[in-house]
Coordinates of C-alpha atoms in Angstrom, one line a residue:
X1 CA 0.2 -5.4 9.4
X2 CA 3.3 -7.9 9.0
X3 CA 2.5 -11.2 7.1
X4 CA 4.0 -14.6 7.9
X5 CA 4.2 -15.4 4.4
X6 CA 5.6 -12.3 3.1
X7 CA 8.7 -13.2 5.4
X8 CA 9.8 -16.3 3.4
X9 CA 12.3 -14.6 0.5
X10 CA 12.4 -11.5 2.4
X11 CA 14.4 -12.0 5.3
X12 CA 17.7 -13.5 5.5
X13 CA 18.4 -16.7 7.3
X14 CA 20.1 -16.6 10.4
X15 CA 22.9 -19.3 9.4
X16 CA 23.2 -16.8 5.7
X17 CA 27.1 -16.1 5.0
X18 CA 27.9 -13.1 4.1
X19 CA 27.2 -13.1 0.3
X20 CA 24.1 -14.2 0.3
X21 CA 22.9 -10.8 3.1
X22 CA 25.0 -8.7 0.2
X23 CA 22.6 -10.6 -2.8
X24 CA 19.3 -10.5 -0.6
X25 CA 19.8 -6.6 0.3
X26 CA 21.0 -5.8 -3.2
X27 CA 17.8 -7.0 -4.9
X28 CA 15.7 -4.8 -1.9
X29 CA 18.1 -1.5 -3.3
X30 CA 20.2 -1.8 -0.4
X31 CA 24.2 -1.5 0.2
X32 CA 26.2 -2.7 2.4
X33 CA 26.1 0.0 5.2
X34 CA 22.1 -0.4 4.8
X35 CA 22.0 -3.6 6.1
X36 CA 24.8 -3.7 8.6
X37 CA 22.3 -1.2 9.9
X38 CA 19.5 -2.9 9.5
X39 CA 21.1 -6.2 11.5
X40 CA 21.3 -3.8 14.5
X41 CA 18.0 -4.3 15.1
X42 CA 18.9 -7.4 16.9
X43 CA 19.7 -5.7 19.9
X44 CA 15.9 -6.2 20.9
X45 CA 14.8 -9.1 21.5
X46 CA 15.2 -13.0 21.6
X47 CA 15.6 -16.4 19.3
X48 CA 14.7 -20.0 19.7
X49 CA 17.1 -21.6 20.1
X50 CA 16.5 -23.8 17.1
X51 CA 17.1 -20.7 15.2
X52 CA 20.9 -20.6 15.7
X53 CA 21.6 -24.4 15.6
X54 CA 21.0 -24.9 19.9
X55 CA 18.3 -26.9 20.1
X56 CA 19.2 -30.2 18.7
X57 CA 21.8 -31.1 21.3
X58 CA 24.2 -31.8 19.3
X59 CA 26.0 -28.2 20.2
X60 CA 26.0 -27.7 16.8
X61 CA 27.6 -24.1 17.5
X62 CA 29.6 -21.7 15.1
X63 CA 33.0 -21.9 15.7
X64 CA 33.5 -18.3 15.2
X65 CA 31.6 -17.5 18.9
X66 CA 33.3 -16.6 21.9
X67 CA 33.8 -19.7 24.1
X68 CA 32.3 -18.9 27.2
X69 CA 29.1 -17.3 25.1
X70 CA 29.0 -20.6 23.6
X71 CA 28.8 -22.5 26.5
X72 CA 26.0 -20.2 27.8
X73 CA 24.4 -21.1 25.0
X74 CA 24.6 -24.8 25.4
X75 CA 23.6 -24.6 29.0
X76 CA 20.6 -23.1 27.8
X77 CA 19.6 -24.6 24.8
X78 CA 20.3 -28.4 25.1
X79 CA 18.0 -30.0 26.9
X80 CA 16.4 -33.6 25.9
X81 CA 14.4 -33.6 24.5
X82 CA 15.1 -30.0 23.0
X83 CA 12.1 -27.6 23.9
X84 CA 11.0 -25.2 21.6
X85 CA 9.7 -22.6 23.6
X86 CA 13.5 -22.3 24.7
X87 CA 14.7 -18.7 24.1
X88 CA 18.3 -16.7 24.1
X89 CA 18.2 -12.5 24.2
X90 CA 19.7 -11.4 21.0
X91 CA 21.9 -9.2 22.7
X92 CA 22.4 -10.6 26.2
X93 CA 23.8 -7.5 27.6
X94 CA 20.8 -4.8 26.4
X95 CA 18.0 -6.9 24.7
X96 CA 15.0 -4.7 25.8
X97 CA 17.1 -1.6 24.8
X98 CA 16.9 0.0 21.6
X99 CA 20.9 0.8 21.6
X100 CA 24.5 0.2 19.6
X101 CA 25.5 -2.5 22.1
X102 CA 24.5 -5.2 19.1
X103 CA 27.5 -3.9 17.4
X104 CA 29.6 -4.0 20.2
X105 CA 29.1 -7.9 21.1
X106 CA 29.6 -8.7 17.2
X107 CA 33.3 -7.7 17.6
X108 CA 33.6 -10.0 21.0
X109 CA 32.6 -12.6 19.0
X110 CA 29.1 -13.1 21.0
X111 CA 26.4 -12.3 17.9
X112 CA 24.1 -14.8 18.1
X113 CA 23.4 -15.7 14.7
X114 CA 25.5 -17.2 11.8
X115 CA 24.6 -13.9 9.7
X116 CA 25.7 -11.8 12.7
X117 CA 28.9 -13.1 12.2
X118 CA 28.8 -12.5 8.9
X119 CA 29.0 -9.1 9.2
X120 CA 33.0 -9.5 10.2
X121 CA 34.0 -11.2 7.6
X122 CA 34.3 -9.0 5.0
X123 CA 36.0 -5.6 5.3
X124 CA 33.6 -3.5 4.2
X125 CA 30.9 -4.6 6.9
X126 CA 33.4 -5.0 9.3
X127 CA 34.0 -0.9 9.6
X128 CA 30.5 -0.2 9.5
X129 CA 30.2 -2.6 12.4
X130 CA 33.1 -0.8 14.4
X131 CA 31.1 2.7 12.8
X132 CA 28.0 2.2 14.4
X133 CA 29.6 1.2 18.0
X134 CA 29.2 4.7 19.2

């Protein structure tokens, strides 16, 4: 049985840069092809909005995404007030499949969160990202 509380330390943050996924997977044994595999696992599923800066309206939205993802974002997310029931897929082109297709959107520039996006900028992460594509 999963814990809320055992969560908090134990998961990264969605808006976590790069170097903080490499510290937090380090101190769980894990390298840096570990948890760019790991992050694949968010080709299920969906996120408040709230949990990738969309639901305060302010289209607080990384710069890094693809523009047109962005806006779909926005058009989804900002409403006023912001409702937090409001959910995106993960991975808006497979999110009920269990399949590489995360990896795929990551290098159109459509991951969802900040720590998806993390994943490109460093090298290392970056080839395991192209790696796991097939």
């Amino acid at each position: 049985m999963s814990l809320a509380k055992e969560v908090t330390g134990n998961l990264p943050s969605p808006f976590s840069n790069f170097t903080t996924l490499q510290q937090l997977f380090a101190l769980k044994g894990l390298n840096v092809k570990d948890f760019v595999a790991l992050s694949g696992a968010h080709t299920i599923g969906a996120a408040h909005c709230d949990a990738f800066g969309q639901s305060t309206g302010n289209n607080d939205v990384d710069p890094s995404l693809d523009s047109t993802y962005a806006q779909t974002l926005r058009s989804k997310c900002n409403t006023n007030p912001p409702d937090p029931t409001t959910t995106v897929d993960m991975d808006s082109d497979s999110s009920i499949n269990f399949d590489s297709d995360y990896f795929l959107i990551l290098t159109q520039n459509k991951g969802l969160f900040q720590s998806d996006a993390a994943l490109l900028t460093n090298s290392a992460s970056a080839n395991f990202v192209k790696l796991f594509q097939r």
